[in-house]
XYZ file of N, CA and C in Angstrom:
618
model
N 3.251 -13.385 196.032
C 1.860 -13.095 196.286
C 1.050 -13.984 195.312
N 0.158 -14.708 196.449
C -0.581 -15.932 195.984
C -1.904 -15.279 194.563
N -1.959 -16.051 193.571
C -2.467 -15.543 192.579
C -4.012 -15.436 192.885
N -4.735 -14.469 192.316
C -5.746 -14.277 192.521
C -6.944 -15.246 191.798
N -7.952 -15.858 192.353
C -8.553 -16.723 191.549
C -9.862 -15.830 190.532
N -10.378 -16.341 189.416
C -11.211 -15.441 188.859
C -12.383 -15.924 188.910
N -13.284 -14.521 188.756
C -14.668 -14.690 189.222
C -15.503 -14.869 187.739
N -16.185 -15.973 187.745
C -16.407 -16.543 186.444
C -18.148 -16.081 186.153
N -18.851 -15.579 187.193
C -20.067 -15.266 187.087
C -20.231 -13.648 186.385
N -21.032 -13.394 185.524
C -20.866 -11.970 185.040
C -21.546 -10.982 186.336
N -22.710 -10.950 186.463
C -22.949 -10.233 187.849
C -22.250 -10.252 188.918
N -21.457 -10.931 189.083
C -20.431 -10.689 190.272
C -19.043 -10.040 190.098
N -18.900 -10.077 188.428
C -17.845 -9.428 188.431
C -18.185 -7.973 188.188
N -19.330 -7.826 187.778
C -19.954 -6.192 187.647
C -19.927 -5.734 189.053
N -20.522 -6.273 190.083
C -20.626 -6.206 191.610
C -19.322 -5.589 192.082
N -18.152 -6.416 191.695
C -17.119 -6.133 192.398
C -16.352 -4.975 191.685
N -16.592 -5.002 190.369
C -16.202 -3.628 189.639
C -16.485 -2.419 190.242
N -17.945 -2.280 190.606
C -18.514 -1.198 190.955
C -18.072 -0.927 192.653
N -17.796 -1.799 193.343
C -17.714 -1.853 194.731
C -16.416 -1.296 194.804
N -15.411 -1.232 193.726
C -13.878 -0.676 193.974
C -13.943 0.941 194.309
N -15.341 1.497 194.037
C -15.308 2.967 194.606
C -16.029 2.979 195.811
N -16.454 1.686 196.564
C -16.941 2.120 198.075
C -15.637 2.504 198.981
N -16.242 3.122 199.921
C -15.252 3.561 201.001
C -14.601 2.386 201.754
N -13.307 2.401 202.428
C -12.827 1.198 202.994
C -13.578 0.474 204.163
N -14.318 1.348 204.924
C -15.269 0.864 205.905
C -16.308 -0.030 205.313
N -16.930 0.495 204.172
C -18.043 -0.233 203.343
C -17.288 -1.428 202.911
N -16.273 -1.614 202.196
C -15.713 -2.870 201.502
C -15.483 -3.752 202.901
N -14.853 -3.325 204.188
C -14.669 -4.337 205.146
C -16.066 -5.067 205.541
N -17.056 -4.330 205.712
C -18.506 -4.814 205.769
C -18.890 -5.659 204.794
N -18.528 -5.446 203.675
C -19.038 -6.507 202.596
C -18.045 -7.408 202.577
N -17.079 -7.556 202.892
C -15.953 -8.590 202.865
C -16.756 -9.542 204.332
N -17.128 -9.228 205.429
C -17.733 -9.823 206.240
C -18.910 -10.315 205.843
N -19.842 -9.685 204.964
C -21.317 -10.390 204.979
C -21.078 -11.394 203.532
N -20.105 -11.065 202.373
C -19.547 -12.061 201.682
C -19.168 -13.330 202.118
N -18.201 -13.595 203.131
C -18.116 -14.670 203.925
C -19.101 -15.437 204.496
N -19.931 -14.498 205.307
C -21.038 -15.289 206.010
C -22.046 -15.720 204.994
N -22.385 -15.199 203.897
C -22.888 -15.748 202.832
C -22.801 -17.079 202.618
N -21.417 -17.319 202.393
C -21.005 -18.739 201.868
C -21.787 -20.296 202.924
N -21.800 -19.683 204.135
C -22.363 -20.610 205.037
C -23.982 -20.876 204.829
N -24.537 -19.970 203.825
C -26.062 -20.245 203.750
C -26.527 -20.735 202.581
N -25.564 -20.720 201.653
C -25.836 -21.036 199.998
C -25.963 -22.564 200.029
N -27.261 -23.193 199.459
C -27.611 -24.323 198.778
C -27.156 -24.385 197.392
N -26.063 -25.381 197.296
C -25.537 -25.819 195.981
C -26.777 -25.954 194.854
N -27.762 -26.562 195.154
C -28.906 -27.097 194.468
C -29.864 -26.034 194.123
N -29.584 -24.659 194.519
C -30.632 -23.502 194.542
C -30.075 -22.372 193.444
N -30.863 -21.723 192.733
C -30.650 -20.594 191.921
C -30.730 -19.667 192.836
N -30.376 -18.439 192.932
C -30.340 -17.268 193.756
C -30.341 -15.953 192.549
N -31.185 -15.248 192.904
C -31.521 -13.686 191.961
C -30.079 -12.902 192.191
N -29.632 -12.565 191.356
C -28.519 -11.571 191.387
C -28.380 -10.623 191.909
N -29.858 -9.854 192.266
C -30.109 -8.650 192.924
C -30.063 -9.124 194.549
N -30.629 -10.155 194.688
C -30.789 -10.860 196.144
C -29.199 -10.881 196.782
N -28.294 -11.434 195.723
C -26.873 -11.442 196.407
C -26.156 -10.377 196.436
N -26.485 -9.240 195.542
C -25.757 -8.009 195.536
C -26.494 -7.479 197.014
N -27.762 -7.715 197.278
C -28.081 -7.031 198.675
C -27.527 -7.552 199.680
N -27.546 -9.010 199.872
C -26.726 -9.839 200.809
C -24.980 -9.142 201.179
N -24.568 -8.893 199.870
C -23.158 -8.553 200.142
C -23.020 -7.194 200.462
N -23.863 -6.377 199.994
C -23.402 -4.895 200.019
C -24.577 -4.209 201.038
N -25.745 -4.752 201.354
C -27.067 -4.049 201.766
C -27.916 -3.228 201.325
N -27.445 -3.249 199.916
C -28.538 -2.222 199.171
C -28.866 -3.176 197.802
N -30.205 -3.331 197.496
C -30.668 -3.901 196.573
C -30.667 -3.182 195.025
N -29.833 -3.568 193.922
C -30.046 -2.891 192.773
C -31.319 -2.746 192.309
N -31.653 -2.028 191.364
C -32.795 -2.101 190.502
C -32.369 -2.584 189.264
N -33.053 -3.847 189.165
C -32.853 -4.822 187.947
C -34.451 -5.245 187.655
N -34.629 -4.812 186.358
C -35.953 -5.391 185.947
C -36.189 -6.822 185.984
N -35.199 -7.634 185.426
C -35.344 -9.313 185.380
C -33.741 -9.696 185.711
N -33.685 -9.215 187.136
C -32.142 -9.909 187.817
C -32.242 -11.681 187.189
N -30.691 -11.879 186.681
C -30.386 -13.030 186.292
C -29.918 -13.855 187.394
N -30.421 -15.357 187.314
C -30.328 -16.118 188.288
C -28.638 -16.898 188.345
N -28.257 -16.995 189.474
C -26.798 -17.768 189.588
C -26.971 -18.808 190.505
N -26.660 -19.840 189.942
C -26.689 -21.329 190.559
C -26.085 -21.407 191.854
N -26.375 -21.940 192.799
C -25.570 -22.187 194.401
C -24.419 -22.573 194.072
N -24.336 -23.469 193.068
C -22.530 -23.912 192.926
C -21.645 -23.142 192.325
N -22.423 -22.032 191.536
C -21.683 -21.340 190.709
C -21.261 -20.270 191.689
N -22.066 -19.852 192.551
C -22.070 -18.879 193.441
C -21.035 -19.052 194.436
N -21.031 -20.396 195.048
C -19.897 -20.667 195.771
C -18.761 -20.910 195.520
N -18.643 -21.232 194.214
C -17.139 -21.021 193.295
C -16.593 -19.936 193.345
N -17.596 -18.565 193.333
C -17.052 -17.194 193.217
C -16.656 -16.633 194.491
N -17.452 -17.148 195.566
C -17.456 -16.165 196.501
C -16.175 -16.015 197.336
N -14.985 -16.913 197.230
C -13.847 -16.751 197.827
C -13.191 -15.624 196.744
N -13.343 -15.789 195.488
C -12.654 -14.937 194.498
C -13.143 -13.495 194.782
N -14.610 -13.315 195.007
C -15.312 -11.958 195.340
C -14.713 -11.358 196.743
N -14.197 -12.315 198.154
C -13.817 -11.723 199.107
C -12.326 -11.209 198.779
N -11.840 -12.157 198.188
C -10.371 -11.727 197.789
C -9.767 -10.516 196.995
N -10.850 -10.422 196.200
C -10.554 -9.187 195.432
C -11.052 -7.752 196.101
N -12.224 -7.887 196.878
C -12.534 -6.767 197.854
C -11.405 -6.693 199.061
N -10.806 -7.638 199.291
C -9.672 -7.913 200.280
C -8.455 -6.538 199.646
N -8.199 -7.180 198.233
C -7.518 -6.027 197.659
C -7.641 -4.677 197.564
N -9.113 -4.350 197.398
C -9.661 -3.146 197.170
C -9.526 -2.293 198.401
N -9.606 -2.950 199.544
C -9.838 -2.305 200.803
C -8.371 -2.377 201.533
N -7.521 -3.462 200.947
C -6.087 -3.176 201.541
C -6.166 -3.986 202.751
N -6.935 -4.951 202.951
C -7.350 -5.648 204.607
C -6.042 -5.813 204.942
N -6.032 -5.631 206.338
C -4.587 -5.817 207.069
C -5.227 -6.897 208.099
N -4.232 -7.346 209.040
C -4.767 -8.196 210.389
C -5.515 -7.630 210.990
N -5.178 -6.118 211.361
C -5.892 -5.433 212.446
C -7.615 -5.028 212.212
N -8.227 -5.547 210.768
C -9.285 -5.214 210.233
C -10.060 -6.679 210.755
N -9.513 -7.786 211.139
C -10.108 -8.944 211.370
C -10.827 -8.804 212.881
N -11.904 -9.341 213.153
C -12.449 -9.362 214.414
C -12.480 -10.554 215.010
N -11.860 -11.625 214.397
C -11.567 -12.828 214.981
C -10.220 -13.732 214.471
N -9.867 -14.542 215.200
C -8.501 -15.164 214.862
C -8.638 -15.752 213.264
N -7.368 -15.893 212.838
C -7.525 -16.363 211.443
C -6.294 -17.173 211.419
N -5.742 -17.963 210.371
C -4.598 -18.613 210.461
C -4.270 -18.942 208.867
N -2.979 -18.757 208.462
C -2.358 -19.030 207.063
C -3.050 -20.271 206.535
N -3.420 -19.977 205.209
C -3.750 -21.436 204.337
C -2.877 -22.415 204.717
N -1.455 -22.403 204.604
C -0.594 -23.658 205.080
C -0.693 -24.026 206.208
N -0.934 -23.204 207.270
C -1.418 -23.813 208.650
C -2.831 -24.523 208.522
N -3.884 -24.133 208.040
C -5.022 -24.710 208.187
C -4.667 -25.758 207.311
N -4.161 -26.115 205.935
C -4.010 -27.446 205.469
C -3.126 -28.200 206.408
N -2.012 -28.061 206.945
C -1.426 -28.852 208.035
C -2.305 -29.282 209.107
N -3.308 -28.221 209.707
C -4.207 -28.997 210.579
C -5.301 -29.757 210.221
N -5.871 -29.752 208.878
C -6.653 -30.455 208.477
C -6.069 -31.904 207.787
N -4.518 -31.545 207.496
C -3.880 -32.714 207.146
C -4.121 -33.005 205.662
N -4.164 -32.009 204.713
C -4.585 -31.879 203.328
C -3.580 -30.885 202.564
N -3.210 -31.289 201.402
C -2.343 -30.112 200.649
C -3.010 -28.897 200.656
N -2.031 -27.627 200.309
C -2.688 -26.333 199.685
C -3.210 -26.699 198.673
N -2.923 -27.245 197.770
C -3.551 -27.458 196.283
C -4.885 -27.962 196.721
N -5.202 -28.855 197.911
C -6.763 -29.312 198.027
C -7.457 -28.100 198.633
N -7.052 -27.355 199.602
C -7.614 -26.165 199.978
C -7.862 -24.820 198.761
N -7.106 -24.940 197.811
C -7.423 -24.157 196.716
C -8.655 -24.445 196.053
N -8.839 -25.772 195.728
C -9.794 -26.330 195.051
C -11.005 -25.936 196.091
N -10.961 -26.059 197.189
C -12.124 -25.872 198.376
C -12.720 -24.584 198.510
N -11.390 -23.688 198.083
C -12.120 -22.310 197.669
C -13.092 -22.134 196.636
N -13.069 -23.138 195.790
C -14.142 -23.265 194.393
C -15.408 -23.841 195.177
N -15.390 -24.194 196.123
C -16.523 -24.921 196.770
C -17.052 -24.335 198.307
N -16.512 -23.058 198.295
C -17.010 -22.233 199.198
C -16.414 -21.772 200.398
N -15.017 -22.400 200.460
C -14.045 -21.943 201.585
C -13.517 -20.650 201.469
N -13.659 -19.592 202.501
C -13.622 -18.238 201.961
C -12.291 -17.831 202.325
N -11.363 -17.531 201.593
C -9.805 -16.911 202.203
C -10.171 -15.552 201.787
N -8.886 -14.803 202.619
C -9.240 -13.301 202.714
C -7.727 -12.842 202.519
N -7.280 -12.058 201.986
C -5.981 -11.704 201.217
C -5.446 -10.385 202.311
N -4.557 -10.499 203.254
C -4.101 -9.707 204.162
C -3.104 -8.866 203.703
N -2.749 -7.614 203.603
C -1.622 -6.975 203.182
C -0.959 -6.238 204.383
N 0.523 -6.229 204.389
C 1.128 -5.361 205.479
C 1.760 -4.363 204.713
N 2.465 -3.607 205.590
C 3.027 -2.150 205.350
C 4.004 -2.392 204.364
N 4.594 -3.286 204.224
C 5.942 -3.684 203.243
C 5.238 -3.951 201.658
N 4.081 -4.218 201.821
C 3.452 -4.593 200.163
C 3.302 -6.012 200.059
N 3.613 -6.844 201.486
C 3.560 -8.147 201.146
C 1.903 -8.505 201.234
N 1.657 -9.838 200.748
C 0.013 -10.184 200.789
C 0.329 -11.606 201.175
N -0.435 -12.075 202.000
C -0.777 -13.480 202.577
C -2.159 -14.064 202.412
N -2.446 -15.227 202.294
C -3.966 -15.597 202.259
C -3.851 -16.283 203.677
N -5.160 -16.101 204.125
C -5.483 -16.691 205.641
C -7.066 -17.158 205.377
N -7.406 -17.674 206.461
C -8.917 -18.240 206.466
C -9.172 -17.857 208.179
N -10.363 -16.966 208.053
C -10.813 -16.955 209.470
C -11.439 -18.212 210.327
N -11.388 -17.918 211.465
C -11.959 -19.119 212.456
C -13.315 -19.485 211.769
N -14.081 -18.577 211.771
C -15.487 -18.906 211.466
C -15.737 -19.382 209.949
N -14.834 -18.950 209.012
C -14.733 -19.807 207.707
C -14.536 -20.890 207.710
N -13.551 -21.400 208.503
C -13.216 -22.793 208.556
C -14.266 -23.450 209.424
N -14.461 -23.160 210.018
C -15.486 -23.915 210.948
C -16.845 -24.085 210.116
N -17.389 -22.866 209.797
C -18.612 -23.113 208.602
C -18.331 -24.285 207.606
N -17.148 -24.206 207.045
C -16.672 -25.041 205.946
C -16.693 -26.562 206.115
N -16.045 -26.616 207.517
C -15.964 -27.903 208.027
C -17.324 -28.669 208.605
N -18.141 -27.848 208.890
C -19.643 -28.183 209.092
C -20.085 -28.423 208.095
N -20.389 -27.913 206.860
C -21.047 -28.174 205.566
C -20.605 -29.378 205.041
N -19.028 -29.731 205.147
C -18.475 -30.861 204.202
C -17.924 -31.483 205.388
N -18.288 -32.352 206.491
C -17.700 -32.865 207.376
C -16.960 -34.068 206.774
N -17.638 -34.875 205.740
C -17.282 -36.229 205.519
C -15.958 -35.980 204.523
N -15.922 -34.572 203.868
C -14.805 -34.380 202.647
C -13.604 -34.043 203.343
N -13.991 -33.320 204.673
C -12.880 -32.832 205.356
C -12.069 -34.099 205.936
N -13.130 -34.838 206.545
C -12.541 -35.862 207.307
C -11.690 -36.980 206.083
N -12.367 -37.326 205.395
C -11.700 -38.065 203.942
C -10.550 -37.607 203.594
N -10.430 -36.366 203.292
C -9.373 -35.869 202.737
C -8.021 -35.917 203.424
N -8.525 -35.633 204.698
C -7.169 -35.656 206.292
C -7.011 -37.122 206.394
N -7.811 -38.115 206.017
C -7.648 -39.423 206.669
C -7.836 -39.559 208.094
N -8.950 -38.712 208.493
C -9.664 -38.848 209.980
C -10.223 -39.836 210.520
N -9.803 -40.100 211.735
C -10.873 -41.432 212.117
C -11.650 -40.951 212.800
N -13.060 -41.510 212.917
C -14.263 -41.448 213.427
C -14.091 -41.637 215.059
N -14.461 -40.687 215.516
C -14.440 -40.671 217.303
C -15.382 -41.638 217.684
N -14.944 -42.890 218.288
C -15.684 -43.975 218.885
C -16.694 -43.206 220.078
N -17.760 -44.333 220.161
C -18.497 -43.694 221.194
C -17.946 -43.543 222.724
N -16.779 -44.413 223.136
C -16.433 -44.174 224.357
C -15.677 -42.949 224.313
N -14.767 -42.719 223.485
C -14.195 -41.499 223.276
C -14.899 -40.119 223.460
N -16.015 -40.389 222.388
C -17.114 -39.198 222.365
C -17.533 -38.974 224.173
N -17.782 -39.879 224.706
C -18.455 -39.665 225.900
C -17.404 -38.805 227.145
N -15.907 -39.377 226.840
C -15.034 -38.734 227.525
C -14.985 -37.474 227.296
N -15.084 -37.076 225.871
C -14.953 -35.864 225.487
C -15.904 -34.924 226.022
N -16.967 -35.313 226.180
C -18.350 -34.577 226.543
C -18.292 -34.239 227.944
N -17.711 -35.448 229.182
C -17.569 -35.126 230.306
C -16.445 -34.300 230.637
N -15.194 -34.103 230.110
C -14.139 -33.301 230.085
C -14.703 -31.752 229.636
N -15.542 -31.879 228.739
C -16.142 -30.349 228.473
C -16.948 -29.682 229.233
N -17.932 -30.622 229.862
C -18.761 -30.080 230.959
C -17.666 -29.615 232.234
N -16.463 -30.224 232.440
C -15.763 -30.026 233.513
C -15.106 -28.634 233.222
N -14.463 -28.659 231.959
C -13.980 -27.344 231.686
C -14.749 -26.304 231.637
N -16.139 -26.244 231.279
C -17.195 -25.422 231.571
C -17.657 -25.021 233.121
N -17.835 -26.054 233.684
C -18.337 -25.741 235.110
C -17.501 -25.494 236.002
N -16.211 -25.725 235.682
C -15.235 -25.643 236.847
C -14.518 -24.563 236.286
N -14.105 -24.532 235.163
C -13.078 -23.231 234.578
C -13.747 -22.179 234.224
N -15.070 -22.392 233.885
C -15.920 -21.124 233.497
C -15.573 -20.963 231.440
N -14.722 -22.102 231.209
C -14.364 -21.878 229.403
C -15.723 -21.727 228.571
N -15.402 -21.159 227.446
C -16.179 -20.858 226.496
C -16.261 -22.338 225.780
N -17.419 -22.603 225.224
C -17.497 -23.563 223.865
C -16.109 -23.936 223.065
N -15.716 -22.498 222.780
C -14.642 -22.467 221.907
C -13.369 -22.594 222.598
N -13.193 -22.309 223.721
C -11.935 -22.707 224.844
C -12.197 -24.040 224.877
N -12.940 -24.861 225.388
C -13.202 -25.960 225.457
C -12.969 -26.881 224.409
N -13.412 -26.589 223.296
C -12.677 -27.289 221.924
C -11.581 -27.227 222.019
N -10.706 -26.017 222.013
C -9.311 -26.016 221.551
C -8.362 -26.766 222.778
N -8.867 -26.754 224.138
C -8.269 -27.727 225.020
C -8.562 -29.385 224.506
N -9.635 -29.789 224.131
C -10.045 -31.081 224.000
C -9.423 -31.485 222.604
N -9.367 -30.552 221.615
C -8.553 -30.991 220.509
C -6.905 -31.140 220.808
N -6.314 -30.548 221.594
C -4.988 -30.534 221.994
C -4.799 -32.001 222.875
N -5.792 -32.441 223.887
C -5.548 -33.230 224.900
C -5.901 -34.889 223.870
N -6.776 -34.709 222.786
C -7.317 -36.059 221.969
C -6.732 -36.005 220.657
N -6.085 -34.938 220.463
C -5.189 -35.191 219.096
C -6.202 -34.998 217.906
N -7.302 -34.331 218.181
C -8.141 -33.804 217.038
C -8.269 -32.701 216.662
N -9.061 -32.281 215.574
C -9.101 -31.035 215.007
C -9.972 -30.300 215.978
N -10.005 -28.842 216.251
C -11.294 -28.043 216.996
C -12.658 -28.535 216.332
N -12.568 -28.389 215.261
C -13.873 -28.791 214.329
C -14.374 -30.458 214.750
N -13.302 -31.033 214.507
C -13.859 -32.645 215.043
C -14.613 -32.435 216.610
């Protein structure tokens, strides 16, 4: 079983502790909201704790003087928050509304180590812990969480994986094929990206 990262922000520790008593349906919604929140946080901005709780739970607590949570600290704790909520909900593959991939598969696709992905979970890459009927637990990253992180850290993902930049000629060919896939085959942008990634030997994010 992959180890749980610690939550370092006291206000988030308290929030997660209180959410243990929420219904499973509410926890699944909270997990989705917390994952989406990671894509909106500016590491240089401080956020009131009551606002953060509201964004995750949909309810704003009554705090006379809510403490501020630094953006970097919030990003560092959000995956730990999500992973603990997954445990409380006993989240399974059936609860996911979109594709996901195990962290090992994502690490291979991005050409980085699992240790690097673990560090990135402290920078805002959100992982979910899925439980199976036999009591097993595995760590996965949803497609939207991976795409959100790669979009916010494009140079970091490329540098860590040793990716090369797409030159202008290749970019023009990719755009031309994407238009043909869309116009002739009726593929969605995501489907186009998947085909183009296989054809040009690039990640879907690239």
